[in-house]
Coordinates of C-alpha atoms in Angstrom, one line a residue:
Chain A
E1 CA 26.0 -6.8 -0.9
I2 CA 25.0 -4.1 -3.7
V3 CA 24.5 -1.1 -1.7
L4 CA 21.7 1.3 -3.7
T5 CA 22.1 4.7 -2.5
Q6 CA 19.2 7.3 -3.3
S7 CA 19.5 11.5 -4.2
P8 CA 18.6 13.4 -2.9
G9 CA 16.1 11.9 0.6
A10 CA 14.0 14.8 -0.1
L11 CA 12.1 17.1 -2.6
S12 CA 10.5 19.9 -2.9
L13 CA 8.4 20.1 -5.9
S14 CA 4.8 22.1 -7.3
P15 CA 2.4 20.2 -9.4
G16 CA 2.7 20.7 -13.0
E17 CA 6.8 20.9 -12.3
R18 CA 9.5 18.0 -13.3
A19 CA 10.8 15.8 -10.6
T20 CA 14.3 13.5 -11.4
L21 CA 15.4 11.1 -9.1
S22 CA 18.7 9.4 -9.0
C23 CA 19.7 5.4 -7.2
R24 CA 23.2 4.7 -7.1
A25 CA 24.3 1.6 -6.2
S26 CA 28.0 0.2 -5.0
Q27 CA 29.1 -1.8 -7.7
S28 CA 27.1 -2.9 -11.4
V29 CA 23.7 -4.0 -11.3
S30 CA 21.9 -5.3 -14.5
S31 CA 19.0 -3.3 -16.1
S32 CA 17.3 -6.2 -15.9
Y33 CA 17.6 -6.4 -12.3
L34 CA 16.8 -2.7 -10.9
A35 CA 13.7 -1.4 -10.0
W36 CA 11.4 1.9 -9.3
Y37 CA 8.1 1.2 -6.3
Q38 CA 6.2 4.0 -5.1
Q39 CA 4.9 4.1 -1.5
K40 CA 2.2 6.1 0.3
P41 CA 1.6 6.5 4.5
G42 CA -0.6 3.2 5.3
Q43 CA 0.4 1.4 2.6
A44 CA 2.3 -1.3 0.8
P45 CA 4.5 -0.3 -1.8
R46 CA 3.2 0.1 -5.9
L47 CA 5.9 -1.3 -8.5
L48 CA 6.3 1.6 -11.4
I49 CA 9.4 0.7 -13.0
Y50 CA 11.2 -2.7 -13.8
G51 CA 14.0 -4.1 -16.0
A52 CA 15.5 0.0 -15.0
S53 CA 12.7 1.1 -17.9
S54 CA 9.9 -1.1 -18.6
R55 CA 6.1 0.9 -16.8
A56 CA 4.1 -1.4 -15.2
T57 CA 0.8 -2.5 -15.9
G58 CA -1.5 0.9 -15.3
I59 CA 1.1 3.0 -14.9
P60 CA 1.1 6.3 -16.5
D61 CA 3.6 8.2 -19.2
R62 CA 4.5 10.9 -16.8
F63 CA 6.1 8.3 -15.3
S64 CA 9.8 6.9 -16.7
G65 CA 12.8 5.3 -15.8
S66 CA 16.5 4.8 -17.2
G67 CA 19.8 4.0 -16.6
S68 CA 22.3 1.3 -16.6
G69 CA 25.4 0.7 -15.1
T70 CA 25.6 1.5 -11.3
D71 CA 23.6 5.2 -12.1
F72 CA 19.7 4.8 -12.6
T73 CA 16.6 8.1 -12.6
L74 CA 13.1 7.7 -12.2
T75 CA 11.6 11.0 -13.7
I76 CA 8.2 12.0 -13.4
S77 CA 7.4 14.6 -15.9
R78 CA 5.1 16.4 -14.7
L79 CA 3.8 16.2 -11.1
E80 CA -0.3 15.2 -10.4
P81 CA -1.3 16.3 -6.6
E82 CA -0.7 12.2 -6.4
D83 CA 2.3 11.8 -7.1
F84 CA 3.5 13.3 -3.5
A85 CA 5.1 10.1 -1.9
V86 CA 8.3 8.0 -1.3
Y87 CA 10.0 6.5 -4.0
Y88 CA 12.1 3.3 -3.7
C89 CA 15.1 1.8 -6.2
Q90 CA 15.6 -1.9 -5.8
Q91 CA 18.2 -4.1 -7.7
Y92 CA 17.3 -7.9 -7.3
S93 CA 20.2 -10.6 -8.3
N94 CA 19.3 -13.9 -9.4
S95 CA 23.0 -15.3 -8.0
P96 CA 22.7 -15.5 -5.6
P97 CA 19.6 -14.4 -5.1
L98 CA 19.9 -11.3 -3.3
C99 CA 17.5 -7.9 -3.1
S100 CA 18.6 -4.7 -1.8
F101 CA 16.2 -1.1 -1.9
G102 CA 17.2 2.2 -1.7
Q103 CA 16.5 4.3 1.6
G104 CA 14.2 6.3 -0.3
T105 CA 13.7 9.5 -1.1
K106 CA 10.7 11.7 -0.4
L107 CA 8.7 13.4 -2.8
E108 CA 6.6 16.4 -0.7
I109 CA 4.5 19.4 -2.0
K110 CA 6.2 23.1 -2.4
Chain B
E1 CA -7.1 -11.7 -9.2
V2 CA -3.8 -12.0 -7.9
Q3 CA -4.0 -11.2 -3.9
L4 CA -1.1 -11.9 -1.1
V5 CA -3.6 -11.7 2.1
Q6 CA -1.3 -11.3 5.4
S7 CA -2.3 -12.5 9.0
G8 CA -3.6 -9.7 11.1
A9 CA -2.0 -7.6 13.4
E10 CA 0.5 -8.5 16.5
V11 CA 1.1 -7.8 20.0
K12 CA 3.8 -9.9 21.6
K13 CA 6.4 -9.2 24.6
P14 CA 9.8 -9.7 24.3
G15 CA 11.3 -13.5 24.3
E16 CA 7.8 -14.9 22.7
S17 CA 7.8 -16.7 19.4
L18 CA 5.3 -15.4 16.3
T19 CA 4.8 -16.7 13.0
I20 CA 3.0 -14.7 10.3
S21 CA 1.6 -15.3 7.3
C22 CA 0.8 -14.9 4.0
K23 CA -1.9 -16.3 1.1
G24 CA -1.8 -16.0 -2.3
S25 CA -4.3 -16.4 -4.5
G26 CA -5.1 -15.9 -8.2
Y27 CA -2.6 -17.7 -9.5
S28 CA 0.2 -20.8 -9.2
F29 CA 1.8 -20.4 -5.9
T30 CA 4.6 -22.5 -7.2
T31 CA 5.3 -20.9 -10.2
Y32 CA 6.5 -17.7 -8.0
W33 CA 8.5 -16.8 -5.0
I34 CA 7.4 -15.0 -1.8
N35 CA 9.8 -12.4 -0.2
W36 CA 9.5 -10.9 3.1
V37 CA 10.3 -6.6 3.2
R38 CA 10.6 -5.5 7.1
Q39 CA 9.8 -1.7 7.2
M40 CA 10.9 -0.5 10.8
P41 CA 8.2 2.7 11.6
G42 CA 9.2 5.9 9.9
K43 CA 12.0 3.9 8.0
G44 CA 12.8 2.7 4.5
L45 CA 12.2 -1.5 2.8
E46 CA 14.7 -3.7 3.9
W47 CA 14.4 -7.1 2.2
M48 CA 14.8 -10.2 4.5
G49 CA 14.5 -13.3 2.4
R50 CA 12.9 -15.4 -0.1
I51 CA 11.0 -18.9 0.0
D52 CA 10.4 -21.3 -3.5
P53 CA 7.1 -22.6 -3.1
S54 CA 7.6 -25.0 -5.4
D55 CA 10.4 -26.8 -2.9
S56 CA 10.8 -24.3 0.0
Y57 CA 13.9 -23.0 -1.5
T58 CA 15.1 -20.3 0.8
N59 CA 17.8 -17.6 0.5
Y60 CA 18.4 -14.5 3.4
S61 CA 19.6 -11.3 4.1
P62 CA 22.7 -11.7 5.7
S63 CA 21.3 -9.0 8.6
F64 CA 18.7 -11.5 9.0
Q65 CA 20.2 -15.0 8.0
G66 CA 19.3 -16.8 12.1
H67 CA 17.4 -14.1 13.0
V68 CA 14.1 -15.2 11.5
T69 CA 12.8 -18.5 9.9
I70 CA 10.7 -19.0 6.2
S71 CA 8.5 -21.4 4.6
A72 CA 5.9 -22.2 3.6
D73 CA 3.4 -24.8 2.9
K74 CA 2.2 -25.2 -1.0
S75 CA -1.0 -27.2 -0.7
I76 CA -2.7 -24.2 1.3
S77 CA -0.7 -21.9 -0.6
T78 CA 0.7 -19.6 1.9
A79 CA 4.2 -19.1 3.6
Y80 CA 5.3 -18.2 6.6
L81 CA 7.4 -15.7 8.5
Q82 CA 8.6 -16.8 12.4
W83 CA 10.7 -15.4 15.0
S84 CA 11.1 -17.7 17.7
S85 CA 12.2 -14.8 20.2
L86 CA 11.2 -12.2 19.7
K87 CA 13.3 -8.7 20.7
A88 CA 11.6 -4.9 20.6
S89 CA 13.8 -4.5 17.5
D90 CA 10.8 -6.3 15.4
T91 CA 8.3 -4.1 15.9
A92 CA 7.9 -3.3 12.6
M93 CA 5.2 -3.3 9.8
Y94 CA 6.4 -6.8 7.3
Y95 CA 5.0 -7.5 3.5
C96 CA 5.0 -10.2 1.8
A97 CA 5.8 -9.6 -1.9
R98 CA 5.5 -12.3 -5.2
R99 CA 8.7 -12.0 -7.4
S100 CA 7.4 -11.9 -11.0
F101 CA 9.7 -12.5 -14.1
Y102 CA 9.3 -11.4 -17.9
Y103 CA 11.7 -13.0 -20.2
D104 CA 12.4 -11.4 -23.8
S105 CA 15.2 -11.1 -26.1
S106 CA 17.1 -9.3 -23.3
G107 CA 16.9 -11.9 -20.9
F108 CA 15.3 -12.2 -17.0
R109 CA 13.5 -9.1 -16.1
Y110 CA 12.8 -9.4 -12.0
Y111 CA 10.3 -6.7 -9.5
F112 CA 8.1 -7.5 -7.1
D113 CA 4.6 -6.7 -8.9
Y114 CA 1.6 -7.8 -6.1
W115 CA 2.2 -7.0 -2.5
G116 CA 0.8 -8.1 1.2
Q117 CA -0.8 -5.6 2.6
G118 CA 1.3 -5.7 5.3
T119 CA 1.4 -6.8 9.3
L120 CA 2.3 -4.9 11.9
V121 CA 4.0 -6.8 14.6
T122 CA 4.3 -4.6 18.0
V123 CA 6.6 -6.4 20.5
S124 CA 6.8 -4.2 24.2
S125 CA 6.5 -5.5 27.5

């Protein structure tokens, strides 16, 4: 089973600043199967990035994803007030079809 | 419009059985796998398993294998998550999510593009 470790666990930044969130896998993950989600309190998660670097429909271009192998990054170029939330990375392997999430990074307003 | 609508919140006692549901609409239900995800209070997301509604083939996370059963009725575009004997530790929010896919020259990409609103299950004596 692939374990995803996100860092930092929490990040305090101000609106307008740049956020860099990390996701490290215990073994190599195909970038095709790496996604990022945003979750706000009381809401279901929302897809941000799939295939490690492709933005989902309607996601602003201040969100970007990168990485390969075991190291992946979600970058928010200029934080807006609505970006403060918890972010999860996810890998979905196809053979066998198994999925795992990172433990999450909480992005807080400084 | 694609929607996944889950059944309402449940309050149960330890040892009781429970089935919660997730109804898809606005798309071909048999084309996309449905996944179930647990979120315990104040904690992160945990993948439980998935079902292919076209043939009801399932895969489970090792952590949940034998503790829950995932099923589907494609005639009514609904997936289910079932417990035969609840424990207090099953108290959590449960989400269903559609696994979508995208194919290009680099191959397939898989992701959860639509999520249900969540079903809160509380197990307490």
